[in-house]
Tab-separated table of C-alpha atoms in Angstrom:
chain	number	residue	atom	x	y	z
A	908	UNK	CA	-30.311	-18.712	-14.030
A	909	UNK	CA	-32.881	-16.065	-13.909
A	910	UNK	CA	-32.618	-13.343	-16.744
A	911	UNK	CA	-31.896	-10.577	-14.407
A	912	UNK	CA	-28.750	-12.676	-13.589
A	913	UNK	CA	-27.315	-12.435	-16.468
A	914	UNK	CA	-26.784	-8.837	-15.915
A	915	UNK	CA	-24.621	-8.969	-12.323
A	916	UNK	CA	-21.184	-7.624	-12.484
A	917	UNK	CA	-19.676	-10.953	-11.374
A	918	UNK	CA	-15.877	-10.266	-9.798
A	919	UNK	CA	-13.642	-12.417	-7.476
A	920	UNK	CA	-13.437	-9.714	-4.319
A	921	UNK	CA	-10.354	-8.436	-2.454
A	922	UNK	CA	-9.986	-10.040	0.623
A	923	UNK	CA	-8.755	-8.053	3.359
A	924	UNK	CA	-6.411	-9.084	5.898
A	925	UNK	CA	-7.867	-10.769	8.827
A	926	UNK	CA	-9.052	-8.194	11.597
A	927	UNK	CA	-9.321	-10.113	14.985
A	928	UNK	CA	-10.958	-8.277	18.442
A	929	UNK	CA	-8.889	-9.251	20.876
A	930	UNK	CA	-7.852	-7.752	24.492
A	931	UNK	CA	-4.548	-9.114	23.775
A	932	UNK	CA	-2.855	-9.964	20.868
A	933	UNK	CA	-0.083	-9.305	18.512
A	934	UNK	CA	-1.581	-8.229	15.499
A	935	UNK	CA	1.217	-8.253	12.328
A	936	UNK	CA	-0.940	-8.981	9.639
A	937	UNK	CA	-1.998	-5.989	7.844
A	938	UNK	CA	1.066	-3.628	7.600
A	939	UNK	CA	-0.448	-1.033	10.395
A	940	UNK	CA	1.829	1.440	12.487
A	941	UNK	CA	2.341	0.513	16.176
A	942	UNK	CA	2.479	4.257	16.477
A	943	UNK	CA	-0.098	6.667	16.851
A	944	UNK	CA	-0.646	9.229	15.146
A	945	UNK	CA	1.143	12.400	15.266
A	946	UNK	CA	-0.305	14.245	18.632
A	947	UNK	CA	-1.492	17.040	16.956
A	948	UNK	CA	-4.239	14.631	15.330
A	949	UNK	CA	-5.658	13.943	18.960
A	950	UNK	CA	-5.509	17.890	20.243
A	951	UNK	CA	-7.474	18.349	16.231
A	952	UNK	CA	-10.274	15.644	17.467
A	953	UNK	CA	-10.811	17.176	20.351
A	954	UNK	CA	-11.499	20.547	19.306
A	955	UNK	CA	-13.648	19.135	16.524
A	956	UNK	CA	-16.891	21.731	16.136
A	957	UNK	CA	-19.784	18.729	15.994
A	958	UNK	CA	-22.105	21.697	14.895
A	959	UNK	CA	-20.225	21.691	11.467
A	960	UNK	CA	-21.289	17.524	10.371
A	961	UNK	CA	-24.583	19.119	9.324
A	962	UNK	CA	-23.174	20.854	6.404
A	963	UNK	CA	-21.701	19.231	3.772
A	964	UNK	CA	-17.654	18.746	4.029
A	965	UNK	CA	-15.545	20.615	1.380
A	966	UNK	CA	-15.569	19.052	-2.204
A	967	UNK	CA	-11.831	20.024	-3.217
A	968	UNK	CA	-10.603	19.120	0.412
A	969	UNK	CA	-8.343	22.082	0.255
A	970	UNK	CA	-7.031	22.046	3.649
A	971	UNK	CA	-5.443	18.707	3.081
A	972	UNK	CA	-4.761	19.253	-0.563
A	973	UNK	CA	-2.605	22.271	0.552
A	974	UNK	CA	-1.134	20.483	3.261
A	975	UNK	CA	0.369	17.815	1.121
A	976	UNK	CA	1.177	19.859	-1.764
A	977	UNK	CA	3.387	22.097	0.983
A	978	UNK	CA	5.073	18.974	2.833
A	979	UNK	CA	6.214	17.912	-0.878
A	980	UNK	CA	6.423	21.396	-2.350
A	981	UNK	CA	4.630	20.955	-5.405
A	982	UNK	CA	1.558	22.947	-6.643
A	983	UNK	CA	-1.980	22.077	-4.832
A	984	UNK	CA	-3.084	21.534	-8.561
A	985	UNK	CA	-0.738	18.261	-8.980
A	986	UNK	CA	-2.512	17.106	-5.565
A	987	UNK	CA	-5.341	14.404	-5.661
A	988	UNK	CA	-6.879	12.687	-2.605
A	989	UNK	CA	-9.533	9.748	-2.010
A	990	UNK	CA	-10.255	8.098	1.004
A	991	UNK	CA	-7.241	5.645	1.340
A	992	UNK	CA	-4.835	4.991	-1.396
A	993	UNK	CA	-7.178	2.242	-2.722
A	994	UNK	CA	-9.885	4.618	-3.543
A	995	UNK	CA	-7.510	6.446	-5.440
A	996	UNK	CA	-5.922	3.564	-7.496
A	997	UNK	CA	-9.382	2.746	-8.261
A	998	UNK	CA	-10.199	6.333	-9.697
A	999	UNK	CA	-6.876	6.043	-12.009
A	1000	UNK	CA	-8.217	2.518	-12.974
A	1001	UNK	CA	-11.338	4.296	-14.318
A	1002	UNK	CA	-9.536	7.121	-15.725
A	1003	UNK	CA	-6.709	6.353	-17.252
A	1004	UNK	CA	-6.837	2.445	-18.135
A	1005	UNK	CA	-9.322	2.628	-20.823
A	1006	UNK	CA	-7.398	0.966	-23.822
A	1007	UNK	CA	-7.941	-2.057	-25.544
A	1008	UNK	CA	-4.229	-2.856	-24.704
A	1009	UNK	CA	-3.849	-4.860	-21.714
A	1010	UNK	CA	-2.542	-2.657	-18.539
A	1011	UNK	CA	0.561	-4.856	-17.266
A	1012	UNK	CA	1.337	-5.370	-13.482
A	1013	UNK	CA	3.640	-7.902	-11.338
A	1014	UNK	CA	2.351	-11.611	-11.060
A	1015	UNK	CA	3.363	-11.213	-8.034
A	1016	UNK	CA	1.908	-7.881	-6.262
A	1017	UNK	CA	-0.836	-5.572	-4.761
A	1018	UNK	CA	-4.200	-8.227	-4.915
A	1019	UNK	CA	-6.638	-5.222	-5.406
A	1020	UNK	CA	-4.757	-4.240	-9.095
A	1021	UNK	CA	-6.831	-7.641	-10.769
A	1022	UNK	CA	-10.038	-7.101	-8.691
A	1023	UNK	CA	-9.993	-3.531	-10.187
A	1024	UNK	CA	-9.331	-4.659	-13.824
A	1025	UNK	CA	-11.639	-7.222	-13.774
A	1026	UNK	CA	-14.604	-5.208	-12.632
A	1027	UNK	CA	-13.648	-2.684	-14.531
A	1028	UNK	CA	-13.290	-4.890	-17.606
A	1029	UNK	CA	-9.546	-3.650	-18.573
A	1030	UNK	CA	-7.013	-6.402	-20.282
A	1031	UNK	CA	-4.707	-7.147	-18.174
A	1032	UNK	CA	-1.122	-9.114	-17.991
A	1033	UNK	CA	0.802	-10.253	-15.008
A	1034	UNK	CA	4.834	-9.533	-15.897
A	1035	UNK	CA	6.290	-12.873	-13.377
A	1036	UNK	CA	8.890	-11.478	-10.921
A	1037	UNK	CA	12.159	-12.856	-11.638
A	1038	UNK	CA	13.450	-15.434	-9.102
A	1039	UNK	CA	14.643	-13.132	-5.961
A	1040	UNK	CA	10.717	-11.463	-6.413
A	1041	UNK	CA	11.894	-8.445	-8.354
A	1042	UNK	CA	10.358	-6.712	-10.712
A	1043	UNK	CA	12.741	-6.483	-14.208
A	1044	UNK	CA	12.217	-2.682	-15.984
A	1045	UNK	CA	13.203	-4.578	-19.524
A	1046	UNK	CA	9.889	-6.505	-19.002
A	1047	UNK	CA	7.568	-3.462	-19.134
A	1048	UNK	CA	8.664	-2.567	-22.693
A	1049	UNK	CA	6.270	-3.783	-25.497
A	1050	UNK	CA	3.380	-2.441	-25.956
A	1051	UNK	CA	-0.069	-2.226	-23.348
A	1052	UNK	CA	-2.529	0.353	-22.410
A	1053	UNK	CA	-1.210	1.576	-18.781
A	1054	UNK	CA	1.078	-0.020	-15.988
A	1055	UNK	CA	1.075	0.006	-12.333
A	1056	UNK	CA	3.178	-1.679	-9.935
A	1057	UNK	CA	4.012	-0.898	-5.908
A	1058	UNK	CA	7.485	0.671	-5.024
A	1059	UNK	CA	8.796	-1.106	-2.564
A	1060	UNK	CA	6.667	-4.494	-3.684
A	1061	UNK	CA	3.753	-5.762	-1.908
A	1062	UNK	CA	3.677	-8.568	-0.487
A	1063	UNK	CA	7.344	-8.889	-1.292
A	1064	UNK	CA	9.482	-5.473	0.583
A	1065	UNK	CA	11.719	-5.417	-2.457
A	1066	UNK	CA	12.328	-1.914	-3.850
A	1067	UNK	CA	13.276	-0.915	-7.218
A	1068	UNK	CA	15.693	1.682	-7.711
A	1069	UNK	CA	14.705	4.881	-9.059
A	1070	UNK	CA	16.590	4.846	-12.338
A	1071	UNK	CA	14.602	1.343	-12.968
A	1072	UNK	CA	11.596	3.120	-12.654
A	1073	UNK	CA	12.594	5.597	-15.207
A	1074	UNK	CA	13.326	2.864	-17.879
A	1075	UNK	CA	10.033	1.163	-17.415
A	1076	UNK	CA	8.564	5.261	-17.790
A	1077	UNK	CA	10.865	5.933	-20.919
A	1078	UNK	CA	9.733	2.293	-22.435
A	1079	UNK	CA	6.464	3.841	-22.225
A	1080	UNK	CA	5.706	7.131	-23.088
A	1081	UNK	CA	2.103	6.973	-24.494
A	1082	UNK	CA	0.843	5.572	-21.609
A	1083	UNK	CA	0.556	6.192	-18.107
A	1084	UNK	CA	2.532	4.932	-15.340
A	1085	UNK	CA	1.193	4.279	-12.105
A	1086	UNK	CA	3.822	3.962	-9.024
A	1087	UNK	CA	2.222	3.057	-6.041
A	1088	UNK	CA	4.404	3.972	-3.043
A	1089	UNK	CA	2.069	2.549	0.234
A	1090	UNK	CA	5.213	1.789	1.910
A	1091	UNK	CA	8.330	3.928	0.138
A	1092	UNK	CA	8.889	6.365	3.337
A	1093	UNK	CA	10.681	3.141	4.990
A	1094	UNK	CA	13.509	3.089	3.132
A	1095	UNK	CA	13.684	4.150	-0.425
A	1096	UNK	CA	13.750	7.222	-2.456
A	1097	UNK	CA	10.113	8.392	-3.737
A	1098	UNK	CA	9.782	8.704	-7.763
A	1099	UNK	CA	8.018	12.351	-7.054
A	1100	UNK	CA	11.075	13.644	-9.285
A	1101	UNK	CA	9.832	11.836	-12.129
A	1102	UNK	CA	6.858	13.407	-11.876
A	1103	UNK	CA	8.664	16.984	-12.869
A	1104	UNK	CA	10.199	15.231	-15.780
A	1105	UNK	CA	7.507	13.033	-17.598
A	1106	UNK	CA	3.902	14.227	-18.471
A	1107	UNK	CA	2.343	10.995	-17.451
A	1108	UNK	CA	3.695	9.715	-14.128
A	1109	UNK	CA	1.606	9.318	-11.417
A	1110	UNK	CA	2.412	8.511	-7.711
A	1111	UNK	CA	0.376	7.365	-4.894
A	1112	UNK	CA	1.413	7.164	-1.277
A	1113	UNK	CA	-1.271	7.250	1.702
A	1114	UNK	CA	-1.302	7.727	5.331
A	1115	UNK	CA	-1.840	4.639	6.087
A	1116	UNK	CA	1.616	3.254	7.126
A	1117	UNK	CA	4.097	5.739	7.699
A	1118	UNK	CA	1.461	8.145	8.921
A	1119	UNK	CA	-0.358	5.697	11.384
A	1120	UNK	CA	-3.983	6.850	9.868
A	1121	UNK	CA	-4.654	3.355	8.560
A	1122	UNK	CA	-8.274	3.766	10.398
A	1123	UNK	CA	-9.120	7.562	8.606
A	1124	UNK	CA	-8.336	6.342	5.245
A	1125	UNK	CA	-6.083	9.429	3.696
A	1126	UNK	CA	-4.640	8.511	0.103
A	1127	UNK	CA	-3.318	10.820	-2.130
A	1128	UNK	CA	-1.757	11.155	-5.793
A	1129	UNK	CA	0.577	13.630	-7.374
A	1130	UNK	CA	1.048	13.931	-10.738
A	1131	UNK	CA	1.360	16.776	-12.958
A	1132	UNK	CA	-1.960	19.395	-13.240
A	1133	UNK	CA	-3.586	18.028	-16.336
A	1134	UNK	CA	-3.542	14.333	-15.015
A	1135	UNK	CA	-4.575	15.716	-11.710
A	1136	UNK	CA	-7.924	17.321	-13.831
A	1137	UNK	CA	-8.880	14.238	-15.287
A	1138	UNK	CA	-8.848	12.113	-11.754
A	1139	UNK	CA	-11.193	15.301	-10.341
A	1140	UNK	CA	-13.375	15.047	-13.507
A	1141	UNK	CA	-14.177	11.176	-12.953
A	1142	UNK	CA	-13.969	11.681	-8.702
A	1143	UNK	CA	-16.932	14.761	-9.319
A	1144	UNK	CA	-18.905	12.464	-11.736
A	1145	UNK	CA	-18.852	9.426	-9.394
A	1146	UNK	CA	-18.880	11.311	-5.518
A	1147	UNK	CA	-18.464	14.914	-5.180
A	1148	UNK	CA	-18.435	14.577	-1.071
A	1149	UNK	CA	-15.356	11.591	-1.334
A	1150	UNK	CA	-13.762	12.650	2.259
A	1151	UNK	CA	-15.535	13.927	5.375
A	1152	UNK	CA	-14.378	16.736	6.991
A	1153	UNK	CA	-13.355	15.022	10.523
A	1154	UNK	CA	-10.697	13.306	8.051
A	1155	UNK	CA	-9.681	16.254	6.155
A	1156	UNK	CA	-8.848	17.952	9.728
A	1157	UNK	CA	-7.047	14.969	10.769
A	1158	UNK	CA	-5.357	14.560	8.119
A	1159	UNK	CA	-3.987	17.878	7.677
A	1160	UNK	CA	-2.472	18.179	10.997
A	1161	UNK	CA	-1.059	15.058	10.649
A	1162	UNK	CA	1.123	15.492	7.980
A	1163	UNK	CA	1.883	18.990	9.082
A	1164	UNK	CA	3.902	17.357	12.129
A	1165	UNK	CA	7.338	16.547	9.967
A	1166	UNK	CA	9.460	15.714	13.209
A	1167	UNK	CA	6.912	13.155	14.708
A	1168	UNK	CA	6.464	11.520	11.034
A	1169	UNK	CA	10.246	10.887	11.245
A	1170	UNK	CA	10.823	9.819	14.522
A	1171	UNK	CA	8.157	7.091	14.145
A	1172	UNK	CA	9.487	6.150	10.816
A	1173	UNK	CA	12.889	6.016	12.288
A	1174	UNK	CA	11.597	3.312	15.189
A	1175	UNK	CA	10.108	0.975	12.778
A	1176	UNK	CA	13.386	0.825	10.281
A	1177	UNK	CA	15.514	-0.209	13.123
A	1178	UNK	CA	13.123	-2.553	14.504
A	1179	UNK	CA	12.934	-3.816	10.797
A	1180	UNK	CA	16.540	-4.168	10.736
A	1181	UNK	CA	16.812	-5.735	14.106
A	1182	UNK	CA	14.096	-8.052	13.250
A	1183	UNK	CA	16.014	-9.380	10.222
A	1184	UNK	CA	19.121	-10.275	12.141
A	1185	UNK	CA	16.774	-12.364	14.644
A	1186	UNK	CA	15.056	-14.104	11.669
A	1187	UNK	CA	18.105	-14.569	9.957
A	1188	UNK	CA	19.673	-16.545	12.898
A	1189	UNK	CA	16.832	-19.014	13.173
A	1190	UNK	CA	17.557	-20.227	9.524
A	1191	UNK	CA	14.297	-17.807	7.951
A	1192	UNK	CA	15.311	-16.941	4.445
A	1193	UNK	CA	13.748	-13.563	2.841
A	1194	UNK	CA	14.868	-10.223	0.596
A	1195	UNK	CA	16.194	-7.018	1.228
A	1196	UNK	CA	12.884	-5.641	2.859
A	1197	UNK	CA	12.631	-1.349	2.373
A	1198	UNK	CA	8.728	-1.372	3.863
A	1199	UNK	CA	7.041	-2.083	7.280
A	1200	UNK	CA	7.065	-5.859	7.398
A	1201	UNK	CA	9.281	-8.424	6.124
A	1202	UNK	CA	8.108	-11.735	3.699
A	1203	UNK	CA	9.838	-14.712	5.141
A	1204	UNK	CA	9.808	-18.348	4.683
A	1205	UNK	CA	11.473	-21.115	6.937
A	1206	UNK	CA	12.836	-24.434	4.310
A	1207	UNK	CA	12.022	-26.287	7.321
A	1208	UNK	CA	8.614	-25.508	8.276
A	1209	UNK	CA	5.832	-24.695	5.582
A	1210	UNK	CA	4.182	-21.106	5.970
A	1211	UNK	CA	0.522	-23.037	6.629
A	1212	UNK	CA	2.209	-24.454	9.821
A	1213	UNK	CA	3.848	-21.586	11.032
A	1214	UNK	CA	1.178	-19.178	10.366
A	1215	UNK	CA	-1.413	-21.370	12.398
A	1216	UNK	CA	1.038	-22.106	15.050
A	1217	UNK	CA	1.334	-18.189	15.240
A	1218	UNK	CA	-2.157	-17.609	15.427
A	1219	UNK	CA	-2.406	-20.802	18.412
A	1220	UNK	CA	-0.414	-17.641	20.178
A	1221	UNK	CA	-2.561	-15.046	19.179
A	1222	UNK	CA	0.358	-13.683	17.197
A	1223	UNK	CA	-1.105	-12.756	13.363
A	1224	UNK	CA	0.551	-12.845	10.773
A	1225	UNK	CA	-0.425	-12.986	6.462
A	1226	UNK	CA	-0.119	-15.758	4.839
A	1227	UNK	CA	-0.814	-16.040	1.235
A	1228	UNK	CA	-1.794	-19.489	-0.507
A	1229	UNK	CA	-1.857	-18.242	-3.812
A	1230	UNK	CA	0.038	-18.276	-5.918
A	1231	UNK	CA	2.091	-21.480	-5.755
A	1232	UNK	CA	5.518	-19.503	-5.540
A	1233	UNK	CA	4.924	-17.556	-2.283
A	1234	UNK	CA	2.616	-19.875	-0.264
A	1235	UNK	CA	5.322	-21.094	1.950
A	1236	UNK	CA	5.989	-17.210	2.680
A	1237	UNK	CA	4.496	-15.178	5.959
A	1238	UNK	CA	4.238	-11.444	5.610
A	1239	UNK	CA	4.999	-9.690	9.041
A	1240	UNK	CA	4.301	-6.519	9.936
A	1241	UNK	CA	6.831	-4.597	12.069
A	1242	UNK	CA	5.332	-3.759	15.173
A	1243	UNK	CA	6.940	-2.473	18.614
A	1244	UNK	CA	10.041	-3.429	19.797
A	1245	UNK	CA	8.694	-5.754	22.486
A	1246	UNK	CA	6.103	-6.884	19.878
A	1247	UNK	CA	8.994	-8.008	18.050
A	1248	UNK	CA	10.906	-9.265	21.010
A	1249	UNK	CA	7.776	-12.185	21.748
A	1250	UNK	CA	7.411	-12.920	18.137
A	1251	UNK	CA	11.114	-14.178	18.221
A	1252	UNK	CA	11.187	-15.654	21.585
A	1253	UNK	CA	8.495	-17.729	20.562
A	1254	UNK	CA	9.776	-18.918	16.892
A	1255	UNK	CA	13.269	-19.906	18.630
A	1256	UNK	CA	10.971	-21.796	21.186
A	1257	UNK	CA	8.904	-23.446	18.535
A	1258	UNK	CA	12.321	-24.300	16.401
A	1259	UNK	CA	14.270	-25.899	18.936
A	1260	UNK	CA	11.574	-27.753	19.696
């Protein structure tokens, strides 16, 4: 090793979900909206003043900021926004985790959370899942320097309720708490109250998912004002220019369009739900899924087979090999109904066999 080496920040990367280029496919593999976007995002891009990418975009993004703050009625000074939810996380990660605690997280959960630590040099603990994959509040009290998990779960769909979130925050009240709710518009109730009720709550959602914006990357936090400081202090030190202003315009008349939000996250619940009564028939055994996609396994056919059989169809879905206790489990996004509607017809196919 040259001496020069010895200086690399050395981390084990994220790795993303596979993104194929196919004319036709069924892509299920990375929790994206069938949808598109609301239509007032495609009457914004078209009226987009190309003059304006010469100048800079604005630093405090306060079109979006305000639009978010309105849609959840809090102040625009308890709004923070990166580009994509992960940017965000990553900001809190260098804000508030700084401790000599370790931060604790599920064993199960969110792959980016270790990346971040590890780069980032922050202890860190996995708390296990219990045996139906769901997190336990009573596990998050004893002591640690931050904690984070996803509301509903990631890669799992379960969803804690909101009065188990409020244990793990009142088990913990000289640290902060990190809920990360990527997928809690389909089906649960957000912990935004908390936020009115405990100094050092944070949430996180993104437009991602429920928004159909995976492509714009649109993340957000709200938390109370003083939190919301300290994220701007570390974002202005690191990249004041974090969103362009194409984005900001998108975004803002995205989330401005309540109805179309609704009706779109309406679609995908019932497909969800219809989805699980098809599994459920062909012997597939899985939780109580509250997000976009639903983690299955088959006790007859490993999750290696099936997810390669899948893919023989271009049909893509996740699989996860590690670790041990969910790699006979496929992740599937909930696309379309007809989406939906082949995916089925071709796993009763391929199990009657």
């Amino acid at each position: 090793m040259k001496n020069w080496e010895k200086n690399i920040r050395k981390v084990v990367p994220y790795v993303p979900g596979e993104q194929p280029k196919k004319a036709r496919m069924i892509k299920l593999n990375t929790n994206e909206n069938p949808y598109p976007p609301a239509p007032g995002v495609a009457e914004t891009l078209k009226c987009i003043d190309t003059d304006k990418l010469r100048l800079y975009p604005d630093p405090v993004v306060g079109d979006l900021v305000q639009a978010i703050a309105d849609f959840y009625q809090v102040g625009s000074n308890q709004v923070f926004v990166g580009v994509g939810s992960d940017d965000v996380l990553a900001m809190i990660f260098m804000t508030f985790f700084n401790s000599d605690k370790p931060i604790l997280f599920p064993d199960i959960t969110y792959s980016f959370y270790d990346v971040w630590a590890d780069m980032l040099r922050i202890p860190y603990e996995k708390v296990p899942l219990d045996e139906q994959f769901r997190i336990q509040s009573k596990d998050y009290a004893r002591p640690n320097g931050g904690v984070i998990f996803p509301n509903p779960n990631a890669p799992t769909g379960e969803l804690m309720e909101l009065a188990q979130i409020e244990d793990i925050i009142k088990a913990n009240p000289d640290v902060i708490v990190v809920v990360d709710e990527a997928y809690i518009d389909f089906g649960g109730m957000s912990a935004l109250p908390l936020v009115e009720k405990y100094d050092n709550v944070i949430v996180v959602q993104t437009f991602s998912k429920s928004r159909s914006m995976a492509g714009s990357r649109i993340g957000y936090a709200i938390s109370s004002p003083a939190l919301i400081r300290y994220l701007n202090d570390v974002k202005y030190s690191f990249n004041s220019y974090t969103m362009d202003s194409i984005t900001i315009a998108l975004g803002t008349a995205a989330i401005r369009d309540r109805a179309y939000f609704e009706e779109t996250r309406d679609k995908i619940i019932k497909t969800r739900e219809w989805t699980k009564e098809q599994l459920a028939e062909l012997g597939f055994v899985f939780g109580d899924s509250k997000s976009n996609f639903i983690f299955a396994m088959h006790p007859k056919v490993s999750g290696e087979k099936l997810f390669e059989v899948l893919k023989e169809q271009d049909i893509y879905v996740r699989h996860f090999s590690k670790p041990a206790r969910i790699n006979e489990y496929l992740r599937i996004t909930i696309g379309t109904d007809e989406q939906m509607q082949e995916l089925i017809d071709f796993l009763r196919s391929y199990l009657s066999a």
